[in-house]
């Protein structure tokens, strides 16, 4: 509702400004003005200098933005392939900014230099083979180089050696939550089907499949060990989702009816990432903002915000519905020892389902009332029943 009111106010302001300009134009009737609707030298000079002004504004804004918001860029990749991913991104950015700086400077320079003048006619070139060859062949080589480098990087990221020691984890997406399923000791994920979803078995694991007997399902946190390559199998129950793990430079669509895949090797635990210089500064800045906001909340009688602590997150990067923004899951990167300690405390999906059925059976069982016969002392009864004479 607030957004709608802001839009309406902006529209009304625009209409008011338009009406004011019309009124101002009417007040100039009779003044010595050129109303021929043909641009003269003064108009052309103004337009030329405005072109230069916009060029300066463009450069200043870009440079300002680089310094102002550079701290929002994720610096330290937490996966093995993250460095290659970042190199590709920075090289692409460098080429784009270099081309932008040259082309925009030439564009606005020529717009100023060749602005209209009275009596001056534009020179027309039918064609220029040399110029066309230059501005065609240079982009061809530059773009071909970027594409080939991108394909090489993508192939290295996506390639998984079948003989490599990997761990399989399934990420199951549905509106608006994530579920993780671990392959267990056999390192093989059991079969699953949406038709088998029932009760606590929210991912539709085939409980009769031998490979599913040691599978572990969790909906709270995704724990993964540092240094181990994890192959993620991705499924969706309802609509198109996208598993996005920004600090690991990982993203892959979750498509209903099919299984997609993405693999990476974590190289930095959660605690190690929290201790990096960049993350310490980022957390400090966030907590400064939260502290300021908390002061306002307390003044209004509301509860203050909790201090921010960094955690890796699994997000959905597709607009999948009304609560899309809230579809996230905490990722914890442990040391191998910490991961094994966590894993051994997790029940298998088979045991979880069995426990749930047992609990439901106990709740629905009929209550049997047991009547216990009480032994009565006949002597005491007789004494009570005998009348006593009162003198």
Coordinates of C-alpha atoms in Angstrom, one line a residue:
X1 CA 0.0 0.0 0.0
X2 CA 2.8 2.4 0.8
X3 CA 4.5 1.7 -2.6
X4 CA 1.2 2.4 -4.3
X5 CA 0.9 5.8 -2.5
X6 CA 4.5 6.7 -3.4
X7 CA 3.8 5.9 -7.1
X8 CA 0.6 8.0 -7.0
X9 CA 2.4 10.9 -5.4
X10 CA 5.2 10.8 -7.9
X11 CA 2.7 10.8 -10.8
X12 CA 0.8 13.8 -9.3
X13 CA 4.1 15.6 -8.9
X14 CA 5.0 14.9 -12.5
X15 CA 1.6 16.2 -13.7
X16 CA 2.0 19.3 -11.5
X17 CA 5.4 20.1 -13.0
X18 CA 4.0 19.6 -16.5
X19 CA 1.2 22.0 -15.8
X20 CA 3.6 24.6 -14.3
X21 CA 5.7 24.5 -17.5
X22 CA 2.6 25.0 -19.6
X23 CA 1.6 28.0 -17.5
X24 CA 5.1 29.4 -17.7
X25 CA 5.1 29.0 -21.5
X26 CA 1.8 30.9 -21.6
X27 CA 3.2 33.8 -19.6
X28 CA 5.9 34.3 -22.3
X29 CA 3.4 35.2 -25.0
X30 CA 4.5 38.4 -26.7
X31 CA 8.1 38.0 -25.5
X32 CA 10.9 38.1 -28.1
X33 CA 11.4 34.4 -28.5
X34 CA 12.3 32.1 -31.4
X35 CA 9.2 30.0 -31.9
X36 CA 10.3 28.5 -35.3
X37 CA 10.8 25.0 -33.7
X38 CA 14.1 24.9 -35.5
X39 CA 17.3 24.5 -33.4
X40 CA 19.7 27.4 -33.7
X41 CA 23.4 27.6 -32.8
X42 CA 22.5 28.4 -29.2
X43 CA 20.3 25.3 -28.9
X44 CA 23.0 23.2 -30.5
X45 CA 25.7 24.5 -28.1
X46 CA 23.5 23.8 -25.1
X47 CA 22.9 20.3 -26.3
X48 CA 26.6 19.7 -26.9
X49 CA 27.6 20.9 -23.5
X50 CA 24.8 18.8 -21.9
X51 CA 26.3 15.8 -23.7
X52 CA 29.7 16.5 -22.0
X53 CA 28.0 17.1 -18.7
X54 CA 26.3 13.7 -18.9
X55 CA 29.6 12.0 -19.8
X56 CA 31.2 13.5 -16.7
X57 CA 28.2 12.5 -14.6
X58 CA 28.4 8.9 -15.9
X59 CA 32.1 8.5 -15.1
X60 CA 31.8 10.2 -11.7
X61 CA 28.8 8.0 -10.7
X62 CA 30.6 4.8 -11.8
X63 CA 33.8 5.7 -9.9
X64 CA 31.7 6.7 -6.9
X65 CA 29.8 3.5 -7.0
X66 CA 32.9 1.4 -7.1
X67 CA 34.2 3.0 -3.9
X68 CA 30.9 3.4 -2.2
X69 CA 29.5 -0.2 -2.6
X70 CA 32.7 -2.2 -3.1
X71 CA 32.4 -3.7 0.4
X72 CA 29.2 -5.5 -0.7
X73 CA 31.2 -7.7 -3.1
X74 CA 31.9 -11.2 -1.8
X75 CA 35.7 -11.3 -1.6
X76 CA 36.7 -14.6 -0.1
X77 CA 35.4 -17.6 -2.0
X78 CA 34.7 -20.6 0.3
X79 CA 35.0 -23.3 -2.4
X80 CA 37.9 -24.7 -4.4
X81 CA 36.5 -23.5 -7.8
X82 CA 35.6 -20.0 -6.4
X83 CA 39.0 -18.5 -7.4
X84 CA 38.5 -19.5 -11.0
X85 CA 34.9 -18.2 -10.9
X86 CA 36.1 -14.8 -9.5
X87 CA 38.9 -14.5 -12.0
X88 CA 36.4 -14.9 -14.9
X89 CA 34.1 -12.3 -13.3
X90 CA 36.9 -9.7 -12.8
X91 CA 38.3 -10.2 -16.3
X92 CA 34.8 -9.8 -17.8
X93 CA 34.3 -6.7 -15.6
X94 CA 37.6 -5.3 -16.7
X95 CA 36.9 -5.7 -20.4
X96 CA 33.4 -4.3 -20.0
X97 CA 34.6 -1.2 -18.1
X98 CA 37.5 -0.6 -20.6
X99 CA 35.1 -0.8 -23.6
X100 CA 32.5 1.3 -21.8
X101 CA 35.1 4.1 -21.0
X102 CA 36.3 4.3 -24.6
X103 CA 33.0 4.0 -26.4
X104 CA 31.1 6.4 -24.2
X105 CA 33.9 9.0 -24.4
X106 CA 33.9 8.8 -28.2
X107 CA 30.1 8.8 -28.4
X108 CA 29.7 12.0 -26.4
X109 CA 32.9 13.6 -27.8
X110 CA 31.6 13.3 -31.4
X111 CA 28.1 14.4 -30.3
X112 CA 29.7 17.6 -29.1
X113 CA 32.3 18.1 -31.8
X114 CA 29.8 17.6 -34.7
X115 CA 26.9 19.4 -33.1
X116 CA 24.7 21.4 -35.6
X117 CA 25.8 24.8 -36.9
X118 CA 24.0 27.1 -39.2
X119 CA 25.1 26.6 -42.8
X120 CA 27.0 23.4 -42.0
X121 CA 26.1 20.2 -43.8
X122 CA 26.8 16.7 -42.6
X123 CA 29.3 14.6 -44.7
X124 CA 27.8 11.3 -45.8
X125 CA 29.9 8.2 -46.2
X126 CA 28.2 5.4 -48.2
X127 CA 30.5 2.8 -46.6
X128 CA 34.0 2.3 -45.2
X129 CA 35.2 -1.2 -45.5
X130 CA 38.3 -0.7 -43.3
X131 CA 36.4 0.9 -40.5
X132 CA 33.6 -1.8 -40.6
X133 CA 36.3 -4.5 -40.6
X134 CA 38.0 -3.0 -37.5
X135 CA 34.8 -2.6 -35.4
X136 CA 33.7 -6.1 -36.4
X137 CA 36.9 -8.1 -36.0
X138 CA 37.9 -6.6 -32.6
X139 CA 34.6 -7.5 -30.8
X140 CA 34.7 -10.9 -32.5
X141 CA 38.1 -11.8 -31.0
X142 CA 37.3 -10.2 -27.6
X143 CA 34.0 -12.0 -27.2
X144 CA 35.4 -15.3 -28.5
X145 CA 38.1 -15.1 -25.9
X146 CA 35.7 -14.5 -23.1
X147 CA 33.4 -17.3 -24.3
X148 CA 36.2 -19.8 -24.6
X149 CA 37.6 -18.9 -21.2
X150 CA 34.1 -19.1 -19.7
X151 CA 33.5 -22.5 -21.3
X152 CA 36.9 -23.7 -20.0
X153 CA 36.1 -22.5 -16.5
X154 CA 32.5 -23.9 -16.6
X155 CA 33.8 -27.3 -17.7
X156 CA 36.4 -27.4 -14.9
X157 CA 33.7 -26.5 -12.3
X158 CA 31.1 -29.0 -13.6
X159 CA 33.4 -31.9 -14.2
X160 CA 33.2 -34.7 -11.6
X161 CA 35.6 -37.6 -11.9
X162 CA 33.6 -40.9 -11.3
X163 CA 36.7 -42.4 -9.5
X164 CA 37.0 -39.3 -7.3
X165 CA 36.2 -39.6 -3.6
X166 CA 33.0 -37.6 -3.3
X167 CA 30.0 -37.4 -1.0
X168 CA 26.4 -37.3 -2.3
X169 CA 23.8 -35.0 -0.9
X170 CA 20.3 -34.3 -2.2
X171 CA 18.8 -30.8 -1.9
X172 CA 15.0 -31.0 -2.1
X173 CA 13.2 -27.7 -2.9
X174 CA 9.5 -26.9 -2.3
X175 CA 7.6 -23.7 -1.5
X176 CA 9.1 -22.3 0.7
X177 CA 11.7 -24.6 2.3
X178 CA 14.8 -26.7 1.7
X179 CA 15.3 -30.3 2.8
X180 CA 18.7 -32.0 2.7
X181 CA 19.2 -35.8 2.4
X182 CA 22.5 -37.5 3.0
X183 CA 23.5 -40.7 1.3
X184 CA 24.7 -42.4 4.6
X185 CA 27.6 -44.9 5.0
X186 CA 27.0 -46.5 1.6
X187 CA 27.4 -43.1 -0.1
X188 CA 24.4 -44.0 -2.4
X189 CA 21.1 -42.0 -2.3
X190 CA 18.1 -44.2 -2.2
X191 CA 15.3 -43.9 -4.7
X192 CA 12.7 -41.2 -4.2
X193 CA 9.4 -40.2 -5.8
X194 CA 6.8 -37.5 -5.0
X195 CA 4.1 -40.1 -4.9
X196 CA 5.7 -41.6 -1.8
X197 CA 5.5 -38.4 0.2
X198 CA 3.6 -39.2 3.4
X199 CA 3.8 -37.7 6.9
X200 CA 7.3 -37.1 8.0
X201 CA 8.7 -38.6 4.7
X202 CA 8.5 -35.2 3.0
X203 CA 11.0 -36.0 0.2
X204 CA 9.3 -39.2 -0.9
X205 CA 12.1 -41.6 -0.1
X206 CA 11.4 -45.2 -1.1
X207 CA 11.8 -46.8 2.4
X208 CA 11.9 -50.3 0.7
X209 CA 15.0 -49.4 -1.3
X210 CA 18.1 -51.0 0.3
X211 CA 20.2 -47.9 -0.6
X212 CA 17.7 -45.7 1.4
X213 CA 18.1 -47.6 4.7
X214 CA 21.0 -45.4 5.9
X215 CA 19.8 -42.1 4.3
X216 CA 19.6 -39.1 6.7
X217 CA 17.1 -36.3 6.2
X218 CA 17.3 -32.9 7.9
X219 CA 15.3 -29.7 7.5
X220 CA 17.2 -27.5 10.0
X221 CA 20.8 -27.1 8.8
X222 CA 23.0 -28.4 6.0
X223 CA 26.2 -29.6 7.4
X224 CA 29.1 -30.3 5.1
X225 CA 32.8 -31.2 5.8
X226 CA 35.7 -29.0 4.8
X227 CA 38.0 -30.5 2.1
X228 CA 35.4 -33.1 0.9
X229 CA 34.0 -32.7 -2.6
X230 CA 30.2 -32.8 -2.4
X231 CA 28.0 -33.7 -5.3
X232 CA 24.5 -32.1 -4.8
X233 CA 21.6 -33.8 -6.5
X234 CA 18.8 -31.2 -6.8
X235 CA 15.1 -31.8 -7.1
X236 CA 11.9 -29.7 -6.9
X237 CA 8.5 -30.7 -5.6
X238 CA 6.4 -27.9 -7.1
X239 CA 7.8 -25.0 -9.2
X240 CA 11.1 -24.0 -10.6
X241 CA 13.6 -23.1 -7.8
X242 CA 17.3 -22.3 -7.9
X243 CA 19.8 -23.5 -5.3
X244 CA 22.1 -20.5 -4.7
X245 CA 25.1 -20.7 -2.3
X246 CA 26.8 -17.4 -3.0
X247 CA 29.9 -17.8 -0.8
X248 CA 30.6 -21.1 -2.6
X249 CA 30.0 -19.6 -6.0
X250 CA 27.4 -22.3 -6.6
X251 CA 24.0 -22.1 -8.3
X252 CA 21.9 -24.6 -10.2
X253 CA 18.2 -24.7 -11.1
X254 CA 15.9 -27.2 -9.3
X255 CA 13.5 -28.4 -12.0
X256 CA 10.3 -30.3 -11.2
X257 CA 10.4 -33.8 -12.7
X258 CA 14.2 -34.1 -13.2
X259 CA 17.4 -34.2 -11.2
X260 CA 20.1 -31.6 -11.7
X261 CA 23.6 -31.6 -10.3
X262 CA 26.3 -29.3 -9.0
X263 CA 29.5 -30.1 -7.1
X264 CA 32.1 -28.2 -5.2
X265 CA 34.7 -28.7 -2.5
X266 CA 34.5 -26.4 0.6
X267 CA 37.9 -25.0 1.6
X268 CA 36.9 -22.8 4.6
X269 CA 34.9 -23.7 7.6
X270 CA 32.2 -21.4 9.0
X271 CA 34.5 -20.4 11.9
X272 CA 37.4 -19.7 9.5
X273 CA 35.2 -17.5 7.3
X274 CA 34.1 -15.5 10.4
X275 CA 37.7 -14.8 11.2
X276 CA 38.6 -13.3 7.8
X277 CA 39.4 -9.6 7.8
X278 CA 36.8 -8.8 5.2
X279 CA 34.0 -10.7 7.1
X280 CA 34.9 -9.1 10.5
X281 CA 34.6 -5.7 8.9
X282 CA 31.3 -6.6 7.2
X283 CA 29.8 -8.0 10.4
X284 CA 30.9 -4.9 12.3
X285 CA 29.2 -2.5 9.8
X286 CA 26.0 -4.6 9.8
X287 CA 25.9 -4.5 13.6
X288 CA 26.4 -0.7 13.6
X289 CA 23.3 -0.4 11.5
X290 CA 21.3 -2.9 13.6
X291 CA 22.4 -1.1 16.8
X292 CA 21.1 2.2 15.5
X293 CA 17.8 0.6 14.5
X294 CA 17.6 -1.1 17.9
X295 CA 17.8 2.3 19.6
X296 CA 14.8 3.4 17.6
X297 CA 12.8 0.2 18.3
X298 CA 13.5 0.4 22.1
X299 CA 12.4 4.1 22.1
X300 CA 9.1 3.0 20.5
X301 CA 8.7 0.2 23.1
X302 CA 9.7 -2.6 20.8
X303 CA 12.3 -5.4 21.2
X304 CA 15.8 -4.6 20.0
X305 CA 17.4 -6.6 17.1
X306 CA 19.8 -9.4 17.9
X307 CA 23.5 -8.9 16.9
X308 CA 24.3 -10.3 13.5
X309 CA 26.5 -13.4 13.2
X310 CA 27.7 -14.6 9.9
X311 CA 26.5 -17.9 8.5
X312 CA 26.7 -19.5 5.1
X313 CA 23.2 -19.7 3.5
X314 CA 21.4 -21.8 0.9
X315 CA 19.0 -19.4 -0.9
X316 CA 16.5 -19.7 -3.7
X317 CA 17.4 -17.5 -6.6
X318 CA 14.1 -17.8 -8.5
X319 CA 11.0 -15.9 -7.7
X320 CA 9.0 -18.9 -6.7
X321 CA 6.1 -17.3 -4.8
X322 CA 5.0 -15.0 -2.1
X323 CA 7.5 -16.2 0.5
X324 CA 10.4 -16.6 -1.9
X325 CA 12.5 -14.2 0.2
X326 CA 12.2 -16.5 3.2
X327 CA 13.3 -19.7 1.4
X328 CA 16.7 -20.2 3.0
X329 CA 18.7 -22.8 4.9
X330 CA 21.7 -22.4 7.2
X331 CA 24.9 -24.1 5.9
X332 CA 27.5 -25.2 8.4
X333 CA 31.0 -26.1 7.1
X334 CA 32.6 -28.3 9.8
X335 CA 36.0 -29.8 10.1
X336 CA 35.9 -33.5 9.2
X337 CA 36.0 -34.5 12.8
X338 CA 33.1 -32.1 13.8
X339 CA 31.1 -33.3 10.8
X340 CA 31.4 -37.0 11.8
X341 CA 30.4 -36.1 15.4
X342 CA 27.3 -34.3 14.1
X343 CA 26.5 -37.1 11.6
X344 CA 26.5 -40.0 14.1
X345 CA 23.8 -38.2 16.2
X346 CA 21.4 -38.0 13.2
X347 CA 18.7 -40.7 12.9
X348 CA 18.1 -42.3 9.5
X349 CA 14.9 -41.6 7.6
X350 CA 13.8 -45.2 8.1
X351 CA 14.1 -44.9 11.9
X352 CA 12.4 -41.5 11.9
X353 CA 9.4 -42.8 10.0
X354 CA 9.2 -45.9 12.2
X355 CA 9.3 -43.8 15.4
X356 CA 6.5 -41.6 14.0
X357 CA 4.3 -44.6 13.2
X358 CA 5.0 -46.0 16.7
X359 CA 4.0 -42.7 18.3
X360 CA 0.8 -42.5 16.3
X361 CA -0.1 -46.1 17.1
X362 CA 0.4 -45.4 20.8
X363 CA -1.8 -42.3 20.7
X364 CA -4.6 -44.1 18.9
X365 CA -4.5 -47.3 21.0
X366 CA -7.7 -47.8 23.2
X367 CA -7.4 -47.1 26.9
X368 CA -8.0 -50.2 29.1
X369 CA -9.3 -49.6 32.6
X370 CA -8.0 -52.1 35.1
X371 CA -10.2 -52.8 38.2
X372 CA -8.3 -53.9 41.2
X373 CA -10.2 -55.9 43.9
X374 CA -9.6 -54.6 47.4
X375 CA -9.2 -57.1 50.2
X376 CA -11.6 -56.4 53.1
X377 CA -10.9 -57.4 56.7
X378 CA -14.1 -59.3 57.8
X379 CA -13.4 -58.9 61.5
X380 CA -13.3 -55.1 61.2
X381 CA -16.5 -55.1 59.2
X382 CA -18.2 -57.2 61.8
X383 CA -17.1 -55.0 64.6
X384 CA -18.4 -51.9 62.9
X385 CA -21.8 -53.6 62.2
X386 CA -22.4 -54.8 65.9
X387 CA -24.6 -52.3 67.8
X388 CA -23.2 -50.8 71.0
X389 CA -25.5 -50.2 74.0
X390 CA -25.5 -46.8 75.5
X391 CA -26.0 -46.4 79.3

